[in-house]
Amino acid sequence: MAKIKSYGVTVTAATNLIGGLTDVSPGGTEVSFVDLTTHDSTGGWKEFVGVLKDGGTLELTGAYNGADVGQDYIRANPGVSAACVVTFSDATTCSFTGIVGGFSTSAPLDDKVEFTASIKITGAVTYA
């Protein structure tokens, strides 16, 4: 797999392009484990089995723009399920269904107004 630059990454939620992004973190898969250790486990070693997978949370940071259609969508639709696509600079994608989470802004004295947002991944994540 070729190494790619991060500049140029785009994110859509329910086909709405989210503009002004400065940081995109598409989450990461985690697995929950069940302890299957018994008194007769070999050599006194704990035994586990992987059970459920969790795709994590898409975290977004960007320059706030009240007129941006994508920012407006995620700000106005908390709790709504949306088809999401992260497109990397080499045109590969990360697609999933997500539940729109929080949206907040910050306005430091000597900087731009920023927003942060989260979208909880539900179900499988597809890389293509």
PDB file of C-alpha atoms in Angstrom:
ATOM      1  CA  MET A   1       0.000   0.000   0.000  1.00  0.00           C
ATOM      2  CA  ALA A   2       1.373   3.394  -0.971  1.00  0.00           C
ATOM      3  CA  LYS A   3       1.810   6.128   1.597  1.00  0.00           C
ATOM      4  CA  ILE A   4      -0.509   9.077   1.060  1.00  0.00           C
ATOM      5  CA  LYS A   5      -0.784  12.654   2.271  1.00  0.00           C
ATOM      6  CA  SER A   6      -3.611  13.719   4.554  1.00  0.00           C
ATOM      7  CA  TYR A   7      -4.255  17.053   2.821  1.00  0.00           C
ATOM      8  CA  GLY A   8      -7.394  16.817   0.721  1.00  0.00           C
ATOM      9  CA  VAL A   9      -9.403  14.411   2.883  1.00  0.00           C
ATOM     10  CA  THR A  10     -13.166  14.934   2.590  1.00  0.00           C
ATOM     11  CA  VAL A  11     -16.088  13.729   4.682  1.00  0.00           C
ATOM     12  CA  THR A  12     -19.757  13.444   3.768  1.00  0.00           C
ATOM     13  CA  ALA A  13     -22.694  12.674   6.037  1.00  0.00           C
ATOM     14  CA  ALA A  14     -25.970  11.804   4.273  1.00  0.00           C
ATOM     15  CA  THR A  15     -24.303  13.078   1.040  1.00  0.00           C
ATOM     16  CA  ASN A  16     -23.632  16.498   2.635  1.00  0.00           C
ATOM     17  CA  LEU A  17     -19.995  17.521   2.209  1.00  0.00           C
ATOM     18  CA  ILE A  18     -18.640  18.837   5.524  1.00  0.00           C
ATOM     19  CA  GLY A  19     -16.472  21.858   4.739  1.00  0.00           C
ATOM     20  CA  GLY A  20     -13.658  23.597   6.588  1.00  0.00           C
ATOM     21  CA  LEU A  21     -12.115  20.442   8.029  1.00  0.00           C
ATOM     22  CA  THR A  22      -8.684  20.700   9.645  1.00  0.00           C
ATOM     23  CA  ASP A  23      -8.555  17.323  11.403  1.00  0.00           C
ATOM     24  CA  VAL A  24     -10.336  14.053  10.602  1.00  0.00           C
ATOM     25  CA  SER A  25      -9.996  10.976  12.782  1.00  0.00           C
ATOM     26  CA  PRO A  26     -12.053   8.060  11.411  1.00  0.00           C
ATOM     27  CA  GLY A  27     -11.966   6.068  14.629  1.00  0.00           C
ATOM     28  CA  GLY A  28     -10.548   2.615  14.875  1.00  0.00           C
ATOM     29  CA  THR A  29     -11.822  -0.878  15.422  1.00  0.00           C
ATOM     30  CA  GLU A  30     -11.894  -2.281  18.919  1.00  0.00           C
ATOM     31  CA  VAL A  31     -12.906  -5.756  19.999  1.00  0.00           C
ATOM     32  CA  SER A  32     -14.474  -6.718  23.299  1.00  0.00           C
ATOM     33  CA  PHE A  33     -13.159  -9.883  24.915  1.00  0.00           C
ATOM     34  CA  VAL A  34     -14.777 -12.506  27.119  1.00  0.00           C
ATOM     35  CA  ASP A  35     -12.645 -14.236  29.729  1.00  0.00           C
ATOM     36  CA  LEU A  36     -13.028 -18.025  29.297  1.00  0.00           C
ATOM     37  CA  THR A  37     -10.499 -18.946  31.989  1.00  0.00           C
ATOM     38  CA  THR A  38     -11.402 -21.934  34.133  1.00  0.00           C
ATOM     39  CA  HIS A  39      -9.690 -23.737  36.991  1.00  0.00           C
ATOM     40  CA  ASP A  40      -8.344 -26.262  34.515  1.00  0.00           C
ATOM     41  CA  SER A  41      -6.995 -23.755  31.942  1.00  0.00           C
ATOM     42  CA  THR A  42      -3.634 -25.012  30.707  1.00  0.00           C
ATOM     43  CA  GLY A  43      -0.566 -23.788  32.588  1.00  0.00           C
ATOM     44  CA  GLY A  44      -2.487 -21.188  34.601  1.00  0.00           C
ATOM     45  CA  TRP A  45      -2.881 -18.930  31.559  1.00  0.00           C
ATOM     46  CA  LYS A  46      -6.001 -16.858  31.078  1.00  0.00           C
ATOM     47  CA  GLU A  47      -8.029 -17.670  27.976  1.00  0.00           C
ATOM     48  CA  PHE A  48     -10.083 -15.207  25.970  1.00  0.00           C
ATOM     49  CA  VAL A  49     -12.291 -15.091  22.926  1.00  0.00           C
ATOM     50  CA  GLY A  50     -13.018 -12.000  20.824  1.00  0.00           C
ATOM     51  CA  VAL A  51     -16.705 -11.176  20.707  1.00  0.00           C
ATOM     52  CA  LEU A  52     -18.123  -7.900  19.400  1.00  0.00           C
ATOM     53  CA  LYS A  53     -16.374  -5.316  17.222  1.00  0.00           C
ATOM     54  CA  ASP A  54     -16.809  -1.555  17.649  1.00  0.00           C
ATOM     55  CA  GLY A  55     -15.890   0.791  14.792  1.00  0.00           C
ATOM     56  CA  GLY A  56     -15.236   3.702  17.125  1.00  0.00           C
ATOM     57  CA  THR A  57     -16.163   7.336  16.541  1.00  0.00           C
ATOM     58  CA  LEU A  58     -15.419   9.698  13.665  1.00  0.00           C
ATOM     59  CA  GLU A  59     -14.008  12.872  15.241  1.00  0.00           C
ATOM     60  CA  LEU A  60     -13.975  16.089  13.207  1.00  0.00           C
ATOM     61  CA  THR A  61     -12.404  19.493  13.789  1.00  0.00           C
ATOM     62  CA  GLY A  62     -12.607  22.455  11.461  1.00  0.00           C
ATOM     63  CA  ALA A  63     -13.084  26.139  10.793  1.00  0.00           C
ATOM     64  CA  TYR A  64     -16.673  27.008  11.676  1.00  0.00           C
ATOM     65  CA  ASN A  65     -18.848  28.286   8.831  1.00  0.00           C
ATOM     66  CA  GLY A  66     -22.523  28.820   9.652  1.00  0.00           C
ATOM     67  CA  ALA A  67     -23.379  28.683   5.933  1.00  0.00           C
ATOM     68  CA  ASP A  68     -21.685  25.314   5.299  1.00  0.00           C
ATOM     69  CA  VAL A  69     -24.297  22.690   4.340  1.00  0.00           C
ATOM     70  CA  GLY A  70     -22.372  19.780   5.896  1.00  0.00           C
ATOM     71  CA  GLN A  71     -21.679  21.558   9.181  1.00  0.00           C
ATOM     72  CA  ASP A  72     -25.326  22.610   9.294  1.00  0.00           C
ATOM     73  CA  TYR A  73     -26.443  19.006   8.726  1.00  0.00           C
ATOM     74  CA  ILE A  74     -24.450  17.569  11.624  1.00  0.00           C
ATOM     75  CA  ARG A  75     -25.316  20.504  13.899  1.00  0.00           C
ATOM     76  CA  ALA A  76     -29.065  20.133  13.195  1.00  0.00           C
ATOM     77  CA  ASN A  77     -29.350  16.331  13.286  1.00  0.00           C
ATOM     78  CA  PRO A  78     -28.047  14.919  16.571  1.00  0.00           C
ATOM     79  CA  GLY A  79     -29.076  11.302  17.036  1.00  0.00           C
ATOM     80  CA  VAL A  80     -29.858  10.778  13.356  1.00  0.00           C
ATOM     81  CA  SER A  81     -28.411   7.828  11.440  1.00  0.00           C
ATOM     82  CA  ALA A  82     -26.487   8.837   8.304  1.00  0.00           C
ATOM     83  CA  ALA A  83     -24.422   7.159   5.602  1.00  0.00           C
ATOM     84  CA  CYS A  84     -20.894   8.558   5.992  1.00  0.00           C
ATOM     85  CA  VAL A  85     -17.911   8.464   3.659  1.00  0.00           C
ATOM     86  CA  VAL A  86     -14.353   9.555   4.391  1.00  0.00           C
ATOM     87  CA  THR A  87     -12.444   9.988   1.119  1.00  0.00           C
ATOM     88  CA  PHE A  88      -8.659  10.083   1.370  1.00  0.00           C
ATOM     89  CA  SER A  89      -6.333  12.025  -0.937  1.00  0.00           C
ATOM     90  CA  ASP A  90      -5.714   8.946  -3.114  1.00  0.00           C
ATOM     91  CA  ALA A  91      -9.496   8.475  -3.615  1.00  0.00           C
ATOM     92  CA  THR A  92      -9.726   5.422  -1.320  1.00  0.00           C
ATOM     93  CA  THR A  93     -12.693   5.523   1.022  1.00  0.00           C
ATOM     94  CA  CYS A  94     -13.865   4.516   4.459  1.00  0.00           C
ATOM     95  CA  SER A  95     -17.673   4.072   4.492  1.00  0.00           C
ATOM     96  CA  PHE A  96     -20.054   3.345   7.342  1.00  0.00           C
ATOM     97  CA  THR A  97     -23.350   4.227   8.942  1.00  0.00           C
ATOM     98  CA  GLY A  98     -22.974   6.672  11.797  1.00  0.00           C
ATOM     99  CA  ILE A  99     -25.132   8.263  14.449  1.00  0.00           C
ATOM    100  CA  VAL A 100     -24.624  12.031  14.465  1.00  0.00           C
ATOM    101  CA  GLY A 101     -23.324  13.036  17.886  1.00  0.00           C
ATOM    102  CA  GLY A 102     -22.165  16.268  19.422  1.00  0.00           C
ATOM    103  CA  PHE A 103     -21.357  19.539  17.676  1.00  0.00           C
ATOM    104  CA  SER A 104     -19.693  22.398  19.496  1.00  0.00           C
ATOM    105  CA  THR A 105     -17.837  25.589  18.691  1.00  0.00           C
ATOM    106  CA  SER A 106     -15.002  27.460  20.368  1.00  0.00           C
ATOM    107  CA  ALA A 107     -13.913  31.057  19.831  1.00  0.00           C
ATOM    108  CA  PRO A 108     -10.457  31.725  21.264  1.00  0.00           C
ATOM    109  CA  LEU A 109      -9.531  35.398  21.577  1.00  0.00           C
ATOM    110  CA  ASP A 110      -6.770  35.365  18.973  1.00  0.00           C
ATOM    111  CA  ASP A 111      -7.760  32.581  16.578  1.00  0.00           C
ATOM    112  CA  LYS A 112     -10.517  31.400  14.232  1.00  0.00           C
ATOM    113  CA  VAL A 113     -13.844  30.051  15.445  1.00  0.00           C
ATOM    114  CA  GLU A 114     -13.578  26.261  15.326  1.00  0.00           C
ATOM    115  CA  PHE A 115     -16.072  23.448  15.532  1.00  0.00           C
ATOM    116  CA  THR A 116     -15.713  19.902  16.777  1.00  0.00           C
ATOM    117  CA  ALA A 117     -18.145  17.135  15.962  1.00  0.00           C
ATOM    118  CA  SER A 118     -18.487  13.413  16.475  1.00  0.00           C
ATOM    119  CA  ILE A 119     -20.284  10.655  14.617  1.00  0.00           C
ATOM    120  CA  LYS A 120     -20.548   7.247  16.323  1.00  0.00           C
ATOM    121  CA  ILE A 121     -19.896   4.407  13.902  1.00  0.00           C
ATOM    122  CA  THR A 122     -22.543   1.695  13.992  1.00  0.00           C
ATOM    123  CA  GLY A 123     -22.066  -1.608  12.200  1.00  0.00           C
ATOM    124  CA  ALA A 124     -19.308  -2.545   9.787  1.00  0.00           C
ATOM    125  CA  VAL A 125     -16.730  -0.192   8.285  1.00  0.00           C
ATOM    126  CA  THR A 126     -15.820  -0.728   4.629  1.00  0.00           C
ATOM    127  CA  TYR A 127     -12.494   0.369   3.159  1.00  0.00           C
ATOM    128  CA  ALA A 128     -12.322   0.537  -0.623  1.00  0.00           C
TER     129      ALA A 128
END
